[in-house]
PDB file of C-alpha atoms (C1' of nucleotides) in Angstrom:
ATOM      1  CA  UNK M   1     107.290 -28.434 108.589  1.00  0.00           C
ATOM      2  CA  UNK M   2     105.784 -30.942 111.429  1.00  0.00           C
ATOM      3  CA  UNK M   3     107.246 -29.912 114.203  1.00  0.00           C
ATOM      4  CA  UNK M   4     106.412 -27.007 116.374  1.00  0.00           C
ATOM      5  CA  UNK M   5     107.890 -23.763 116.501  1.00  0.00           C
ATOM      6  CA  UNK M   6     109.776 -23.395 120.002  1.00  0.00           C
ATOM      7  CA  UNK M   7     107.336 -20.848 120.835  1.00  0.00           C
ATOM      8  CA  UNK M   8     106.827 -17.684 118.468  1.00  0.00           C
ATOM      9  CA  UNK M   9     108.454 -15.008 120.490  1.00  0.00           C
ATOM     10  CA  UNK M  10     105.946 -12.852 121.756  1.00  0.00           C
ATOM     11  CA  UNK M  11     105.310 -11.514 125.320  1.00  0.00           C
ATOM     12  CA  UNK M  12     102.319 -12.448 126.195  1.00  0.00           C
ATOM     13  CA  UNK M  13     101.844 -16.041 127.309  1.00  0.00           C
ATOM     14  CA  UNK M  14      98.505 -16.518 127.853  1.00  0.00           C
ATOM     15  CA  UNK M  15      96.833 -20.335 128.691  1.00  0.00           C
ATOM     16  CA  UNK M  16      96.822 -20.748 125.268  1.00  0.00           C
ATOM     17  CA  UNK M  17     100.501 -20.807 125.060  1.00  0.00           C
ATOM     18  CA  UNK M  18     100.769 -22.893 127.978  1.00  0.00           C
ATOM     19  CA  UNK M  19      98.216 -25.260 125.886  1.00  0.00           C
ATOM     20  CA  UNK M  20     100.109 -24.982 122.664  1.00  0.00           C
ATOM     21  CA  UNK M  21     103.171 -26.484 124.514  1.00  0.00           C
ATOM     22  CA  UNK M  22     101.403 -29.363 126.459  1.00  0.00           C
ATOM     23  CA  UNK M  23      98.110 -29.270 125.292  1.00  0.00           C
ATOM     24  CA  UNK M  24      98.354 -32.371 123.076  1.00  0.00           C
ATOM     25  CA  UNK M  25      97.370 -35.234 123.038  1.00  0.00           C
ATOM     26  CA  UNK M  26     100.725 -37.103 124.812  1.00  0.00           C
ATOM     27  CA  UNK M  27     102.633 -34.635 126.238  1.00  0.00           C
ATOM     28  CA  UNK M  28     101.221 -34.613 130.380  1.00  0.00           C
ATOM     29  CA  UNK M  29     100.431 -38.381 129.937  1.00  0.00           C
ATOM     30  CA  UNK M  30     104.897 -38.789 128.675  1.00  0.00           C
ATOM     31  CA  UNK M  31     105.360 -35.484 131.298  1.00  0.00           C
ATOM     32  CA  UNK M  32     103.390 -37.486 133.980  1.00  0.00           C
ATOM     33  CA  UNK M  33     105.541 -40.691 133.304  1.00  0.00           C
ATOM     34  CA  UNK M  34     108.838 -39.197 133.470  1.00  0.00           C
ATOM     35  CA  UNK M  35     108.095 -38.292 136.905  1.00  0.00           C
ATOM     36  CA  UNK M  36     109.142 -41.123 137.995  1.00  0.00           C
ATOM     37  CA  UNK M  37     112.651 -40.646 136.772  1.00  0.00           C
ATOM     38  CA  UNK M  38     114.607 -40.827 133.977  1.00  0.00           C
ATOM     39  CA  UNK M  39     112.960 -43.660 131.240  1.00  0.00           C
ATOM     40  CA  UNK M  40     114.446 -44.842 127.734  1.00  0.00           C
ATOM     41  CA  UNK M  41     112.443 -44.741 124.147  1.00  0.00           C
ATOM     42  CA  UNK M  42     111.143 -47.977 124.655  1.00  0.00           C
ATOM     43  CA  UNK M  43     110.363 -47.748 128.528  1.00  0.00           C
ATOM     44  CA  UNK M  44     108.301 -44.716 127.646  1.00  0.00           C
ATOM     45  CA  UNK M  45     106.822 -46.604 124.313  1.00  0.00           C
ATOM     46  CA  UNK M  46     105.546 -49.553 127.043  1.00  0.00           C
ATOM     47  CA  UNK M  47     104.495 -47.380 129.575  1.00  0.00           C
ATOM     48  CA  UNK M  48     101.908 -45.065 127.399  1.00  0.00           C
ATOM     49  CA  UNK M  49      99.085 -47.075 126.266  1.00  0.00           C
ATOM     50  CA  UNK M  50      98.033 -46.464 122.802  1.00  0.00           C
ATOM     51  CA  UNK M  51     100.865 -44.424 121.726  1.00  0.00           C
ATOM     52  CA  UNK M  52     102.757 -45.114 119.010  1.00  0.00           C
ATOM     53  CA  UNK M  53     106.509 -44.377 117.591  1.00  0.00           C
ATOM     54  CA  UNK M  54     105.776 -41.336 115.697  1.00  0.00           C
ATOM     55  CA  UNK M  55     103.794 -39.496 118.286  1.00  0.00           C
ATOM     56  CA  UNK M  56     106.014 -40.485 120.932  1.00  0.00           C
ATOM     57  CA  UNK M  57     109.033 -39.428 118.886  1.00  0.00           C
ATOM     58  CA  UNK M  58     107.179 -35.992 117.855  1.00  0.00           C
ATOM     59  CA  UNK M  59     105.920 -34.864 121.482  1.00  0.00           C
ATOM     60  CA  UNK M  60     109.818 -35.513 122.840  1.00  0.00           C
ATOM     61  CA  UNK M  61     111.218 -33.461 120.735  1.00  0.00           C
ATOM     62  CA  UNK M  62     108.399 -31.069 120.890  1.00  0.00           C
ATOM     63  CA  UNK M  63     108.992 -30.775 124.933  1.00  0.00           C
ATOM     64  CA  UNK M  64     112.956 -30.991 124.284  1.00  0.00           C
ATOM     65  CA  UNK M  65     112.068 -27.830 122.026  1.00  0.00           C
ATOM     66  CA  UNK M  66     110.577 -26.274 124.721  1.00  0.00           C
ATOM     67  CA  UNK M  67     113.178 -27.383 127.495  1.00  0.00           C
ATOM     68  CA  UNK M  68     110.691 -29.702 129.377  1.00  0.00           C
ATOM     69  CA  UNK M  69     113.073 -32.390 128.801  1.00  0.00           C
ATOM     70  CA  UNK M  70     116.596 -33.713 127.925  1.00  0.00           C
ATOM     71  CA  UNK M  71     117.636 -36.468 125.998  1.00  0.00           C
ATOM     72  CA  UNK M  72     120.758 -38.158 126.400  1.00  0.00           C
ATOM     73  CA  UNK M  73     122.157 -40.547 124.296  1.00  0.00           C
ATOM     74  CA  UNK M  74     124.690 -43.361 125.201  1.00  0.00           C
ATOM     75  CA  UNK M  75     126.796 -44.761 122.536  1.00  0.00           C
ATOM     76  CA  UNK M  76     126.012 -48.482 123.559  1.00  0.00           C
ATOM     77  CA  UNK M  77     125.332 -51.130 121.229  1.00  0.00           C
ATOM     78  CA  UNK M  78     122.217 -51.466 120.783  1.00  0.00           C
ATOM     79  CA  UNK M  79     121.692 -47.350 121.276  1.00  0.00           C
ATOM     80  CA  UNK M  80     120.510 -46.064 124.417  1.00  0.00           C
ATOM     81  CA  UNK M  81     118.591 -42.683 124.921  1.00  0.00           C
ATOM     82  CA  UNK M  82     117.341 -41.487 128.406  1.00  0.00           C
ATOM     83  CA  UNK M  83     114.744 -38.425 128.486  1.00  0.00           C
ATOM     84  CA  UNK M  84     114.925 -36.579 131.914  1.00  0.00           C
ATOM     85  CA  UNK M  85     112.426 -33.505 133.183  1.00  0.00           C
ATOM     86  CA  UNK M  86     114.100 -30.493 133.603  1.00  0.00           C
ATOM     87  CA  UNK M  87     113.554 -28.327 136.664  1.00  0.00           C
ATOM     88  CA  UNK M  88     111.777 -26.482 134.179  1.00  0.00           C
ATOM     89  CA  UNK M  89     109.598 -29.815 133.480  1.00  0.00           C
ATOM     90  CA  UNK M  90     109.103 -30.625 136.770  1.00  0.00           C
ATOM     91  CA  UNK M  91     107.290 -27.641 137.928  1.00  0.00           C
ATOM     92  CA  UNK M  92     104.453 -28.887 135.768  1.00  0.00           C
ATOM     93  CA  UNK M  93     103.746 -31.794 138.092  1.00  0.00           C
ATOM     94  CA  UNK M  94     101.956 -30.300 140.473  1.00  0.00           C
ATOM     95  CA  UNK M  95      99.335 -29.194 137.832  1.00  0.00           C
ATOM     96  CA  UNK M  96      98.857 -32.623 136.187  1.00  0.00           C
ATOM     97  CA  UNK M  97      98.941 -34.378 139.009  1.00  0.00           C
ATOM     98  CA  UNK M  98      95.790 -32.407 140.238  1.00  0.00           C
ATOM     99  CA  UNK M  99      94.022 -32.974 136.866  1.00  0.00           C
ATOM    100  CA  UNK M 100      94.852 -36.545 137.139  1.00  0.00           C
ATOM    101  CA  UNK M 101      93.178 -36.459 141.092  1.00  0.00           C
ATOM    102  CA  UNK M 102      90.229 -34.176 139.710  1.00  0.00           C
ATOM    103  CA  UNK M 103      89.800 -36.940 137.509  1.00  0.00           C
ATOM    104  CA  UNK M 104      90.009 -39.665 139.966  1.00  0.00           C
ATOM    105  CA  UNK M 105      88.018 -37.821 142.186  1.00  0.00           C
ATOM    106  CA  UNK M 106      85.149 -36.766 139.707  1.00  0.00           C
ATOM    107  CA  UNK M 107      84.995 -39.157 136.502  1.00  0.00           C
ATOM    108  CA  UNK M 108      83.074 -42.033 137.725  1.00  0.00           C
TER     109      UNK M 108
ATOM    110  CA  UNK Y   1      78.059 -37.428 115.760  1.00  0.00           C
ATOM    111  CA  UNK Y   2      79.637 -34.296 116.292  1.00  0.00           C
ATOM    112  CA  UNK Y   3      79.371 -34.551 120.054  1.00  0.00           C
ATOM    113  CA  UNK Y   4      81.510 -36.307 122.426  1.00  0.00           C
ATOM    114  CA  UNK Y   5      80.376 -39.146 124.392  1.00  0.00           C
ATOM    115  CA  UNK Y   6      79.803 -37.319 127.787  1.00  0.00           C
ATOM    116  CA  UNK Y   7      82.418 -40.316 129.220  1.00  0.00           C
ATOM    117  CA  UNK Y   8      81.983 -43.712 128.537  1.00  0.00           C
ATOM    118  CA  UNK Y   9      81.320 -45.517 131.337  1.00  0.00           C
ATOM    119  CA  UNK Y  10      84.430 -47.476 132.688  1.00  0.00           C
ATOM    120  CA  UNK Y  11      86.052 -47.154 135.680  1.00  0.00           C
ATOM    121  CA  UNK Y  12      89.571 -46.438 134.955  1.00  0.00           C
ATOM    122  CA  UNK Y  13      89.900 -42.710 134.848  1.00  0.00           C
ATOM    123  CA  UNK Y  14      93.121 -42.134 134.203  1.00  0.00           C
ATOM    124  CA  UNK Y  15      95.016 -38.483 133.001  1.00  0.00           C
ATOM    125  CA  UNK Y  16      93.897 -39.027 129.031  1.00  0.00           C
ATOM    126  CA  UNK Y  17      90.086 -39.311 130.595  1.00  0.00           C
ATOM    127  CA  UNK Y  18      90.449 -36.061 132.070  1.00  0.00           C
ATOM    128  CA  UNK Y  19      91.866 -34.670 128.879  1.00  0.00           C
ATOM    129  CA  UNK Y  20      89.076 -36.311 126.802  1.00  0.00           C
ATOM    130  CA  UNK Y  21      87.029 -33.783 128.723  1.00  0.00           C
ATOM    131  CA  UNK Y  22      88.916 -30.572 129.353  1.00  0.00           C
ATOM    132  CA  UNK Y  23      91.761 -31.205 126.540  1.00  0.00           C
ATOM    133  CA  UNK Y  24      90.629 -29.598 123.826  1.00  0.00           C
ATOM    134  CA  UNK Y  25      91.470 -26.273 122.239  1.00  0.00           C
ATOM    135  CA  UNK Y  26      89.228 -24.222 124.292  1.00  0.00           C
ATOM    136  CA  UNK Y  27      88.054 -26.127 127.350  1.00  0.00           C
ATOM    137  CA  UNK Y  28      90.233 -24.388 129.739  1.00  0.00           C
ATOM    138  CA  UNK Y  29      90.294 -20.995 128.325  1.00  0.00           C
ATOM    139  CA  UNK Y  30      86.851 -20.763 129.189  1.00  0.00           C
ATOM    140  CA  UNK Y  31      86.916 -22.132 132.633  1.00  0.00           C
ATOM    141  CA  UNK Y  32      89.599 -19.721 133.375  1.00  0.00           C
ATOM    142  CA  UNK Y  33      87.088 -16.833 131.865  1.00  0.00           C
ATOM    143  CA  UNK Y  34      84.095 -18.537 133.706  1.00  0.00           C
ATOM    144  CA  UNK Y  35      86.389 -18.505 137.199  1.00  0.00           C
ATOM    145  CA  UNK Y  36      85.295 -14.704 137.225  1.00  0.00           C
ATOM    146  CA  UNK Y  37      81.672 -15.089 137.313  1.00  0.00           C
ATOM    147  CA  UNK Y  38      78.946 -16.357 135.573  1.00  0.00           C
ATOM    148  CA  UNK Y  39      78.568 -14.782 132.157  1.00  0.00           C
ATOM    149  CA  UNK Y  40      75.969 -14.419 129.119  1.00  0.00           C
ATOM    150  CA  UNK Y  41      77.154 -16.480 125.964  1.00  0.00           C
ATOM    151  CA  UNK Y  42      78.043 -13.405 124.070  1.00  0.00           C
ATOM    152  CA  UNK Y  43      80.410 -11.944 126.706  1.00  0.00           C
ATOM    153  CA  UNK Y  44      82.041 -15.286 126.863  1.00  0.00           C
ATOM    154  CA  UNK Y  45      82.460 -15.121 123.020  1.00  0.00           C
ATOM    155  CA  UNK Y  46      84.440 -11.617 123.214  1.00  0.00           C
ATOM    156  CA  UNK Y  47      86.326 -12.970 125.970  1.00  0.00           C
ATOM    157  CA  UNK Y  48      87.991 -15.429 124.719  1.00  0.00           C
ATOM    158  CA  UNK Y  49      90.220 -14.323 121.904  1.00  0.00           C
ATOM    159  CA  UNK Y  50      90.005 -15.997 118.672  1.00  0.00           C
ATOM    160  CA  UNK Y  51      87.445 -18.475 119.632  1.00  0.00           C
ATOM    161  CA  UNK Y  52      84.104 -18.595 117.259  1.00  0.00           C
ATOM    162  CA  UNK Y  53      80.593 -19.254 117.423  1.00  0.00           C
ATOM    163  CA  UNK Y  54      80.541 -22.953 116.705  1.00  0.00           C
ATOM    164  CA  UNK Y  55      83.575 -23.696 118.720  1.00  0.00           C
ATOM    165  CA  UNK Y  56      82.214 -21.994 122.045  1.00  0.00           C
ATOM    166  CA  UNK Y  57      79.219 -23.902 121.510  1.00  0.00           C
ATOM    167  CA  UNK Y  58      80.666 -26.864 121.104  1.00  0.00           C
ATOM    168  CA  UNK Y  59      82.711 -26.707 123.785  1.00  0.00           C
ATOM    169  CA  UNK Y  60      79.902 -24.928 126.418  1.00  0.00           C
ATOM    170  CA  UNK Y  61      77.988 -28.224 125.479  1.00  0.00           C
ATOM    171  CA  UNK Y  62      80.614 -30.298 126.273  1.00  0.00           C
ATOM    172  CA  UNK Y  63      81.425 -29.323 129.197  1.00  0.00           C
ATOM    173  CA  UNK Y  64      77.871 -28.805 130.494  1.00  0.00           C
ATOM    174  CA  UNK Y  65      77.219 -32.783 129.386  1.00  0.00           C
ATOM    175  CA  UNK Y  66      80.128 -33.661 131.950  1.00  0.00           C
ATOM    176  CA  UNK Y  67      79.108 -31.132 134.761  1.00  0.00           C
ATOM    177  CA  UNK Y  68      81.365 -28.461 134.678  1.00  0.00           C
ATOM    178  CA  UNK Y  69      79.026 -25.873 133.995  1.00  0.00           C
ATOM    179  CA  UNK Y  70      75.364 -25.083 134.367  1.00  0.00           C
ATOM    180  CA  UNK Y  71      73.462 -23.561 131.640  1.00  0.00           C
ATOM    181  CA  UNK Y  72      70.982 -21.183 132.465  1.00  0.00           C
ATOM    182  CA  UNK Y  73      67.868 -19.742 130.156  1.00  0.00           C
ATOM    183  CA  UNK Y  74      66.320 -16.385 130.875  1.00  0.00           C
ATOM    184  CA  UNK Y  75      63.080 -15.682 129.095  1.00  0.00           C
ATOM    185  CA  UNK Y  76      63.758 -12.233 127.978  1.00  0.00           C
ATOM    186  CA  UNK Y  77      63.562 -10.600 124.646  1.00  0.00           C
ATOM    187  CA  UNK Y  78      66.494 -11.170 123.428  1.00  0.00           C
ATOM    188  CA  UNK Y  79      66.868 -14.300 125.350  1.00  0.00           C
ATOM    189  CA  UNK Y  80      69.887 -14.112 128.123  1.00  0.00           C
ATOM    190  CA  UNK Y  81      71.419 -17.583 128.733  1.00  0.00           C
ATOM    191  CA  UNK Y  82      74.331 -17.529 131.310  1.00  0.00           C
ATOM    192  CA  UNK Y  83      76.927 -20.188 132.342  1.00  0.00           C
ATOM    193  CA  UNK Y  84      77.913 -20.831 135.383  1.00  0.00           C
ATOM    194  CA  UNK Y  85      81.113 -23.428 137.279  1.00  0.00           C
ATOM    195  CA  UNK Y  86      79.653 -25.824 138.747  1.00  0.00           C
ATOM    196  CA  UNK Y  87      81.724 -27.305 142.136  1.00  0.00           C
ATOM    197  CA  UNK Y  88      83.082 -29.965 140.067  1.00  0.00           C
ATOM    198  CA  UNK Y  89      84.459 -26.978 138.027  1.00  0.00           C
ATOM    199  CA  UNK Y  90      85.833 -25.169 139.895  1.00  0.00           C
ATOM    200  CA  UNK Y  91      87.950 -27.841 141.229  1.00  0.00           C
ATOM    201  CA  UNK Y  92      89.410 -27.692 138.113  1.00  0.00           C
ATOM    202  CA  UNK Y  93      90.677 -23.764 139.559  1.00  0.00           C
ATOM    203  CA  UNK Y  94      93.704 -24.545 141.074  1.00  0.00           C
ATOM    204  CA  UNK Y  95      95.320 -26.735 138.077  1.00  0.00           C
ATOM    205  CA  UNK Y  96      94.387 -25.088 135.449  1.00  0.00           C
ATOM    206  CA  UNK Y  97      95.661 -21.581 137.212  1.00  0.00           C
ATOM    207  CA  UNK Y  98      98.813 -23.320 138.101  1.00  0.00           C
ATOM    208  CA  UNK Y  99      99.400 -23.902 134.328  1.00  0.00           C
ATOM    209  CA  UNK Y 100      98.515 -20.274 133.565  1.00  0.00           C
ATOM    210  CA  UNK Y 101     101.472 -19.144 136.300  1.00  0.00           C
ATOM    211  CA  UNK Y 102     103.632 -21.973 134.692  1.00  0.00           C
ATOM    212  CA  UNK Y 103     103.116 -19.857 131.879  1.00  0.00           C
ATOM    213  CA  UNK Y 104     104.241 -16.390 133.182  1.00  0.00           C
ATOM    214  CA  UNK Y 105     107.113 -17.971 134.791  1.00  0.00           C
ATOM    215  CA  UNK Y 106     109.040 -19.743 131.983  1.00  0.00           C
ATOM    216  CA  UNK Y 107     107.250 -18.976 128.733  1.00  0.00           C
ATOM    217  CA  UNK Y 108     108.989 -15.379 127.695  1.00  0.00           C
TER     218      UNK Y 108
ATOM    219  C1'  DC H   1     117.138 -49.814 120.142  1.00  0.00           C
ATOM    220  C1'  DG H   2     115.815 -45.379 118.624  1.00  0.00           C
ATOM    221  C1'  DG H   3     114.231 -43.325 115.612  1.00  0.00           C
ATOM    222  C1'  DA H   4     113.062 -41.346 110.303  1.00  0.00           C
ATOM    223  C1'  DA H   5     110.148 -41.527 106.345  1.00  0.00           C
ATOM    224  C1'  DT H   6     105.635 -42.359 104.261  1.00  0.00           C
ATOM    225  C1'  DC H   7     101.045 -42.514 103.742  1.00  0.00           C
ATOM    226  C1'  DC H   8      96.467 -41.788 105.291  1.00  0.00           C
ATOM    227  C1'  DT H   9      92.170 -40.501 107.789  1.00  0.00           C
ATOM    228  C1'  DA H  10      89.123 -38.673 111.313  1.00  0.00           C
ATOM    229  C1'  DA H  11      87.870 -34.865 113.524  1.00  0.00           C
ATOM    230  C1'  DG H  12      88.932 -30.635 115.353  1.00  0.00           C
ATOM    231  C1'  DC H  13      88.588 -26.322 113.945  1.00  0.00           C
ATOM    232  C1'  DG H  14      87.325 -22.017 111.342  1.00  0.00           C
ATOM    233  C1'  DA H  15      84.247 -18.651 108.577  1.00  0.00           C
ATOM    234  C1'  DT H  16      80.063 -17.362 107.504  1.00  0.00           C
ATOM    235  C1'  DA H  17      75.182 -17.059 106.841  1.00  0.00           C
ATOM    236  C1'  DC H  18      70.846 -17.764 108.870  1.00  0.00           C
ATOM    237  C1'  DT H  19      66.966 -18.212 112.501  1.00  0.00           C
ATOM    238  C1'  DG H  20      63.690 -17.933 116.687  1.00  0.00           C
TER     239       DG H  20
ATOM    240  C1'  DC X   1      71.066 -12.559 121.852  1.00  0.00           C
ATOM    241  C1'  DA X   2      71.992 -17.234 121.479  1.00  0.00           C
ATOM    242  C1'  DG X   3      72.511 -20.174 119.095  1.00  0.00           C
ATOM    243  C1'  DT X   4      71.996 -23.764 114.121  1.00  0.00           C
ATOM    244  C1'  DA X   5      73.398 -25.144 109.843  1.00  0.00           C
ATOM    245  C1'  DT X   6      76.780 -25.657 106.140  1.00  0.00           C
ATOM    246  C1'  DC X   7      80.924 -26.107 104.119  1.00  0.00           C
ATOM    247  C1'  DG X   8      85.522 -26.657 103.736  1.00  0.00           C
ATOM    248  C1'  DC X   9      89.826 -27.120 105.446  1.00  0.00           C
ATOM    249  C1'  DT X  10      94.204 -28.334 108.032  1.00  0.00           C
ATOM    250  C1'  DT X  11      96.539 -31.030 110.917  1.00  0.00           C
ATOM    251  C1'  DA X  12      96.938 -33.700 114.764  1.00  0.00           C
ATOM    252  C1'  DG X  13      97.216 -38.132 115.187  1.00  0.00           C
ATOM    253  C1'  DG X  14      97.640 -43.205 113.657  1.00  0.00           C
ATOM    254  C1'  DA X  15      99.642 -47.515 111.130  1.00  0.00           C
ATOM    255  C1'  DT X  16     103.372 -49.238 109.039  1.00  0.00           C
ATOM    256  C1'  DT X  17     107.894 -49.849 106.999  1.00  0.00           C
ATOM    257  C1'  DC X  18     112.684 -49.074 106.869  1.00  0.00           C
ATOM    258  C1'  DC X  19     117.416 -47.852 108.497  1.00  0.00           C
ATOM    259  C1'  DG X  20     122.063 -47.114 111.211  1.00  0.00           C
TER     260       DG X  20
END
DNA sequence: CGGAATCCTAAGCGATACTG
DNA sequence: CAGTATCGCTTAGGATTCCG
């Protein structure tokens, strides 16, 4: 069992849980990217240095999981898959987007 | 080496930098705790739930070594050491809060 | 192209006991 | 009280290969 469960159904959702969603290593760097509007597998591959398949593959289902995305899949030849942000998604933005400026703003 | 390198010095600074530093398991948690006040190590330990000795430590370090938080020694028998945000932590306020009310709002 | 399946390792993390 | 010091995981994360 790799993948995540979609949230163990408690009430409570502290940080923590909020951190157990996103709190890895790729998730707001992929969340981050897909601001910018819908992006394929490979689009998202190129655009997040240092990742590779299997984490990419692992955190996009993880956030699909959790409804942070959607993946769509086009039965082209070769295949096409687009990942989206939710609404649900996109009211994360505003958070990483003022980590990223923290960082821009404090990390020499 | 159990410590992390308190940033290596480029100038790039991008979201994963920022995570480097406030990514990990606990980081936040305990800003969010440390948003309240300064407080004594051992208050911070039964704060934060599930946390342990070597992990607060750890992370207090840390986050000290990149200037989020002051450490403060009080001669006193037993000795009182207290931690405090600095500025550049409590910048960090509004995001990590944001995630926290991301949380409430779509985590059940 | 978009993955799935393997294999593997570093390090993040946890529990506990001990010390000034 | 505020930490160190060990020890031992587990698992997140990485490299690579293969498949429809």
């Amino acid at each position: 069992m790799e993948n995540k469960n979609a949230k163990k159904s408690e009430h409570k959702c502290s940080l923590k849980d909020v951190l157990d969603i996103i709190g890895g290593k790729w998730a707001m760097p992929i969340i981050y990217i897909l601001s910018k509007g819908k992006m394929r597998f490979k689009e998202l591959e190129r655009s997040i240095e240092g990742i590779n398949t299997r984490m990419l593959v692992k955190e996009l289902k993880n956030m699909e999981a959790n409804g942070i995305l959607t993946r769509e899949i086009f039965a082209t030849v070769p295949p096409t898959v687009e990942y989206t942000l939710t609404e649900k998604g996109k009211k994360l933005l505003p958070s990483i987007e003022s980590l990223y400026k923290w960082g821009q703003e404090f990390i020499a």
